[in-house]
Amino acid sequence: MEGDKPTVTVGILGFHDSRETKAISNAVTALGHEAVWLHEEAVGIDVSPSGVALDPDVDVVVNRLLLSKSTSPLEDLSIASCYAAVRPVLNDPRNVLFAVHKHATSSRLAAAGVPVPHTYMATADARLNAAREGFGTPVVYKTAIGTNGGGTWLVDHDRAVSATVDGRRAFIQEYVDASERHRDLRIYIVDDEVVGAMYRYAPAGDWRTNVALGGDVEDATEELSPEAAETALRAARALGLDYAGVDLIESDDGWVVLEVNPTAGFRGLFRATGRSPAAAIARLAIERAGGRVDPALVERVGRSLDGTRPADAPSGIRDERVPVVGHAERVTVTGVSGSKAVLARIDTAASTTRIDPRLAADLGTEPPDVVDDGAPPRVDIVVELAGERRTVTAVLDEDVGPETPLRIGRDLLRDYYVDVRRGVRGDAGD
């Protein structure tokens, strides 16, 4: 075709070292074009009276900013907006602004006639709790911005919930569960086409189906119903997303959309289906910038998930600002009903964080009755440790004890240095 660019330079904008970002970069290269990872060491944007110059220059940008994991999501999204002023960006940051906020997503989908569960958001505690009467028990309570299942609770007690959790807006959602194993359906959409679909099952001791929490997956691509596929496609269209992971659950009235993720991971999808969206996303970016690719090559590349580090990956030099913690630390723990300051033990031998059930109950985060599979129950808490806040899924453990009712494991400690010689913060001589 006349005007086609022989080689397109695709920028992959991502500040986290995710396998999906690397897979998209490697897929661009495998399709015969040039990939540039736009990480925090690589972004330069010059604005002057003569226009906008990108350093490095790219023809199109794939937006892989994981805003729900960022401490400055608006600033990160603004970087994508700078690129969008002069280059095509997949997904457009204006649409990502809707999609990254779960209640805004539901609002736009409902306005477009896409079926969603009943939800309610309020900016005042009293108004939010008054609305709970119309939702029955249990009710889903979640932060408006969250990821990997973090910041989501199933509340079946009558204690008050807060309109904010750890400074983030929260809302309530109708609980829908039509299956005995607590499963939902993830459909991955690229360029208005279904790339693959999988059922996600909750892990033992939990009701949430997120793969990051240890849930099982099962290929659903071949048996995908037309109703479910069309509902997912309508959701992506309503939000104006070039690619997305759409999460649905089957209610008594049919399929409803729980969430739409504009930067959904796809390791679980590849494990379940043998299909990777990376090649399809790379193909769409190349074509959006005027390039061409061989459809047969896209199909072959899509049958692998190459997450090896590209040559232009960030240096990986440790940030000297990473906080240091000792063998025990005073922390603030936040749940559904409030916060509490406690002494926590730092346990590098434990893979998961554990919490005294009495502390969990004080915070309003005791496990719901719908989970009763014999496994140790798990709950979400927000932990403020050494000035940093993190959401973690903690296992309830009667052996933790009241003196140090929280034992912080490696699931939270990966963001910290541990110095076992260090005393408790605030003690004399510390």
Short mmCIF file of C-alpha atoms in Angstrom, two decimals, residues 124-330:
data_model
loop_
_atom_site.label_atom_id
_atom_site.label_comp_id
_atom_site.label_asym_id
_atom_site.label_seq_id
_atom_site.Cartn_x
_atom_site.Cartn_y
_atom_site.Cartn_z
CA ALA A 124 -19.44 11.05 53.02
CA ASP A 125 -19.44 8.04 55.36
CA ALA A 126 -23.03 8.56 56.52
CA ARG A 127 -24.43 8.63 53.00
CA LEU A 128 -22.48 5.52 51.95
CA ASN A 129 -23.63 3.54 54.98
CA ALA A 130 -27.24 4.65 54.54
CA ALA A 131 -27.15 3.26 50.99
CA ARG A 132 -26.02 -0.19 52.20
CA GLU A 133 -29.59 -1.06 53.16
CA GLY A 134 -30.47 -1.35 49.48
CA PHE A 135 -27.71 -3.86 48.71
CA GLY A 136 -28.43 -6.74 51.07
CA THR A 137 -25.75 -8.91 52.70
CA PRO A 138 -23.01 -9.54 51.81
CA VAL A 139 -21.94 -6.50 49.84
CA VAL A 140 -18.71 -5.90 47.92
CA TYR A 141 -16.72 -2.94 49.22
CA LYS A 142 -13.80 -1.77 47.11
CA THR A 143 -11.50 1.15 46.46
CA ALA A 144 -12.24 2.97 43.21
CA ILE A 145 -8.65 2.51 42.07
CA GLY A 146 -7.04 -0.85 42.75
CA THR A 147 -5.43 -3.82 41.05
CA ASN A 148 -4.84 -7.57 41.37
CA GLY A 149 -7.79 -7.87 43.73
CA GLY A 150 -6.22 -5.52 46.28
CA GLY A 151 -8.53 -3.09 48.06
CA THR A 152 -11.58 -5.36 47.75
CA TRP A 153 -13.62 -6.78 50.62
CA LEU A 154 -16.79 -8.81 50.98
CA VAL A 155 -18.61 -7.30 53.94
CA ASP A 156 -21.26 -9.32 55.75
CA HIS A 157 -21.26 -7.48 59.09
CA ASP A 158 -23.22 -4.40 60.12
CA ARG A 159 -20.33 -2.18 61.18
CA ALA A 160 -19.88 1.09 59.34
CA VAL A 161 -17.64 1.36 56.29
CA SER A 162 -15.72 4.43 55.22
CA ALA A 163 -16.07 6.51 52.07
CA THR A 164 -12.27 6.40 51.79
CA VAL A 165 -9.64 3.75 52.47
CA ASP A 166 -6.07 4.96 52.88
CA GLY A 167 -6.94 8.22 51.12
CA ARG A 168 -8.65 6.53 48.15
CA ARG A 169 -12.36 6.76 47.41
CA ALA A 170 -14.34 3.59 48.03
CA PHE A 171 -17.76 2.37 47.00
CA ILE A 172 -20.14 -0.54 47.47
CA GLN A 173 -21.22 -3.02 44.81
CA GLU A 174 -23.89 -5.68 44.59
CA TYR A 175 -22.47 -9.13 45.30
CA VAL A 176 -23.06 -11.46 42.36
CA ASP A 177 -22.01 -15.11 42.60
CA ALA A 178 -23.75 -17.66 40.41
CA SER A 179 -21.12 -20.40 40.81
CA GLU A 180 -20.12 -22.69 43.64
CA ARG A 181 -16.38 -22.16 43.04
CA HIS A 182 -16.42 -18.35 42.95
CA ARG A 183 -15.45 -17.90 39.31
CA ASP A 184 -15.62 -15.07 36.80
CA LEU A 185 -14.73 -14.67 33.13
CA ARG A 186 -11.85 -12.59 31.75
CA ILE A 187 -12.08 -11.72 28.04
CA TYR A 188 -9.12 -9.99 26.40
CA ILE A 189 -10.04 -7.56 23.62
CA VAL A 190 -7.64 -6.06 21.07
CA ASP A 191 -8.88 -3.85 18.22
CA ASP A 192 -12.52 -4.87 18.70
CA GLU A 193 -11.69 -8.58 18.51
CA VAL A 194 -11.54 -11.31 21.17
CA VAL A 195 -7.96 -12.58 21.55
CA GLY A 196 -8.76 -15.12 24.23
CA ALA A 197 -10.93 -15.84 27.26
CA MET A 198 -10.48 -17.69 30.53
CA TYR A 199 -12.43 -18.61 33.60
CA ARG A 200 -10.75 -17.46 36.81
CA TYR A 201 -11.37 -19.36 40.06
CA ALA A 202 -10.82 -18.06 43.57
CA PRO A 203 -7.94 -19.65 45.50
CA ALA A 204 -8.56 -21.56 48.69
CA GLY A 205 -9.54 -19.30 51.57
CA ASP A 206 -10.65 -16.43 49.33
CA TRP A 207 -13.62 -15.36 47.22
CA ARG A 208 -11.70 -13.18 44.73
CA THR A 209 -10.65 -14.71 41.43
CA ASN A 210 -7.57 -12.65 40.58
CA VAL A 211 -4.64 -14.65 39.20
CA ALA A 212 -2.24 -12.48 41.22
CA LEU A 213 -3.86 -13.84 44.39
CA GLY A 214 -3.22 -17.44 43.35
CA GLY A 215 -6.50 -18.21 41.58
CA ASP A 216 -6.79 -21.04 39.05
CA VAL A 217 -7.49 -20.43 35.36
CA GLU A 218 -9.23 -22.43 32.64
CA ASP A 219 -9.48 -21.81 28.90
CA ALA A 220 -12.91 -20.47 27.94
CA THR A 221 -12.14 -19.27 24.41
CA GLU A 222 -13.77 -22.06 22.43
CA GLU A 223 -16.92 -22.24 24.56
CA LEU A 224 -17.32 -18.47 24.87
CA SER A 225 -20.99 -17.58 24.46
CA PRO A 226 -21.96 -14.90 21.91
CA GLU A 227 -23.69 -12.96 24.71
CA ALA A 228 -20.55 -12.81 26.86
CA ALA A 229 -18.30 -11.92 23.92
CA GLU A 230 -20.62 -9.17 22.70
CA THR A 231 -20.97 -7.75 26.23
CA ALA A 232 -17.18 -7.53 26.56
CA LEU A 233 -16.83 -5.91 23.12
CA ARG A 234 -19.52 -3.36 23.95
CA ALA A 235 -17.71 -2.51 27.18
CA ALA A 236 -14.40 -1.87 25.40
CA ARG A 237 -16.16 0.23 22.76
CA ALA A 238 -18.05 2.27 25.33
CA LEU A 239 -14.77 3.18 27.03
CA GLY A 240 -12.94 3.80 23.74
CA LEU A 241 -10.17 1.31 24.56
CA ASP A 242 -7.90 -0.19 21.90
CA TYR A 243 -7.13 -3.15 24.15
CA ALA A 244 -8.48 -4.25 27.52
CA GLY A 245 -9.18 -7.12 29.85
CA VAL A 246 -12.92 -7.25 30.54
CA ASP A 247 -14.10 -9.11 33.65
CA LEU A 248 -17.64 -10.49 33.64
CA ILE A 249 -19.78 -12.67 35.86
CA GLU A 250 -22.96 -14.51 35.00
CA SER A 251 -25.94 -13.33 37.03
CA ASP A 252 -29.49 -14.64 37.00
CA ASP A 253 -30.24 -12.03 34.32
CA GLY A 254 -27.21 -12.78 32.12
CA TRP A 255 -23.63 -11.57 31.87
CA VAL A 256 -22.65 -8.34 33.65
CA VAL A 257 -19.35 -6.44 33.53
CA LEU A 258 -17.51 -6.23 36.85
CA GLU A 259 -14.44 -4.27 35.72
CA VAL A 260 -12.51 -3.23 32.63
CA ASN A 261 -8.72 -3.06 32.93
CA PRO A 262 -6.89 -0.88 30.35
CA THR A 263 -3.51 -2.44 31.21
CA ALA A 264 -4.60 -5.94 32.16
CA GLY A 265 -1.89 -8.53 32.64
CA PHE A 266 -1.98 -11.58 30.42
CA ARG A 267 0.28 -14.18 31.96
CA GLY A 268 -2.77 -15.97 33.33
CA LEU A 269 -4.47 -15.81 29.95
CA PHE A 270 -1.43 -17.32 28.26
CA ARG A 271 -1.26 -20.08 30.87
CA ALA A 272 -4.92 -20.92 30.27
CA THR A 273 -5.16 -20.50 26.50
CA GLY A 274 -1.68 -20.52 24.97
CA ARG A 275 -2.52 -17.14 23.45
CA SER A 276 -0.70 -13.87 24.17
CA PRO A 277 -2.30 -10.49 23.36
CA ALA A 278 1.21 -8.98 22.99
CA ALA A 279 1.43 -9.72 19.26
CA ALA A 280 -2.05 -8.32 18.57
CA ILE A 281 -1.28 -5.15 20.53
CA ALA A 282 2.04 -4.76 18.68
CA ARG A 283 0.31 -5.31 15.33
CA LEU A 284 -2.34 -2.68 16.12
CA ALA A 285 0.31 -0.13 17.14
CA ILE A 286 2.35 -0.74 13.99
CA GLU A 287 -0.70 -0.39 11.75
CA ARG A 288 -1.92 2.70 13.60
CA ALA A 289 1.37 4.39 12.65
CA GLY A 290 1.07 3.36 8.98
CA GLY A 291 3.14 0.19 9.04
CA ARG A 292 2.32 -3.30 7.82
CA VAL A 293 2.72 -6.76 9.31
CA ASP A 294 2.21 -10.29 8.07
CA PRO A 295 -0.99 -11.73 9.66
CA ALA A 296 0.52 -15.22 9.69
CA LEU A 297 3.54 -13.89 11.61
CA VAL A 298 1.23 -12.18 14.12
CA GLU A 299 -0.50 -15.52 14.68
CA ARG A 300 2.83 -17.32 15.25
CA VAL A 301 4.20 -14.66 17.61
CA GLY A 302 0.92 -14.71 19.52
CA ARG A 303 1.51 -18.35 20.41
CA SER A 304 4.41 -17.43 22.71
CA LEU A 305 4.94 -15.03 25.59
CA ASP A 306 8.49 -13.67 25.40
CA GLY A 307 9.08 -11.79 28.62
CA THR A 308 12.88 -11.58 28.37
CA ARG A 309 14.48 -8.21 29.03
CA PRO A 310 14.99 -6.11 25.89
CA ALA A 311 18.35 -4.47 25.32
CA ASP A 312 16.94 -1.04 26.22
CA ALA A 313 15.41 -2.14 29.55
CA PRO A 314 16.01 0.16 32.55
CA SER A 315 19.34 -0.21 34.31
CA GLY A 316 17.83 -1.81 37.38
CA ILE A 317 20.07 0.22 39.73
CA ARG A 318 18.60 0.18 43.21
CA ASP A 319 16.88 3.32 44.36
CA GLU A 320 18.77 4.57 47.41
CA ARG A 321 15.48 5.92 48.76
CA VAL A 322 14.10 2.41 49.36
CA PRO A 323 13.02 2.42 53.03
CA VAL A 324 14.86 0.36 55.63
CA VAL A 325 13.01 -1.60 58.33
CA GLY A 326 14.19 -3.55 61.35
CA HIS A 327 13.11 -6.82 62.95
CA ALA A 328 10.02 -5.10 64.37
CA GLU A 329 8.24 -1.91 63.37
CA ARG A 330 5.37 0.23 64.55
#
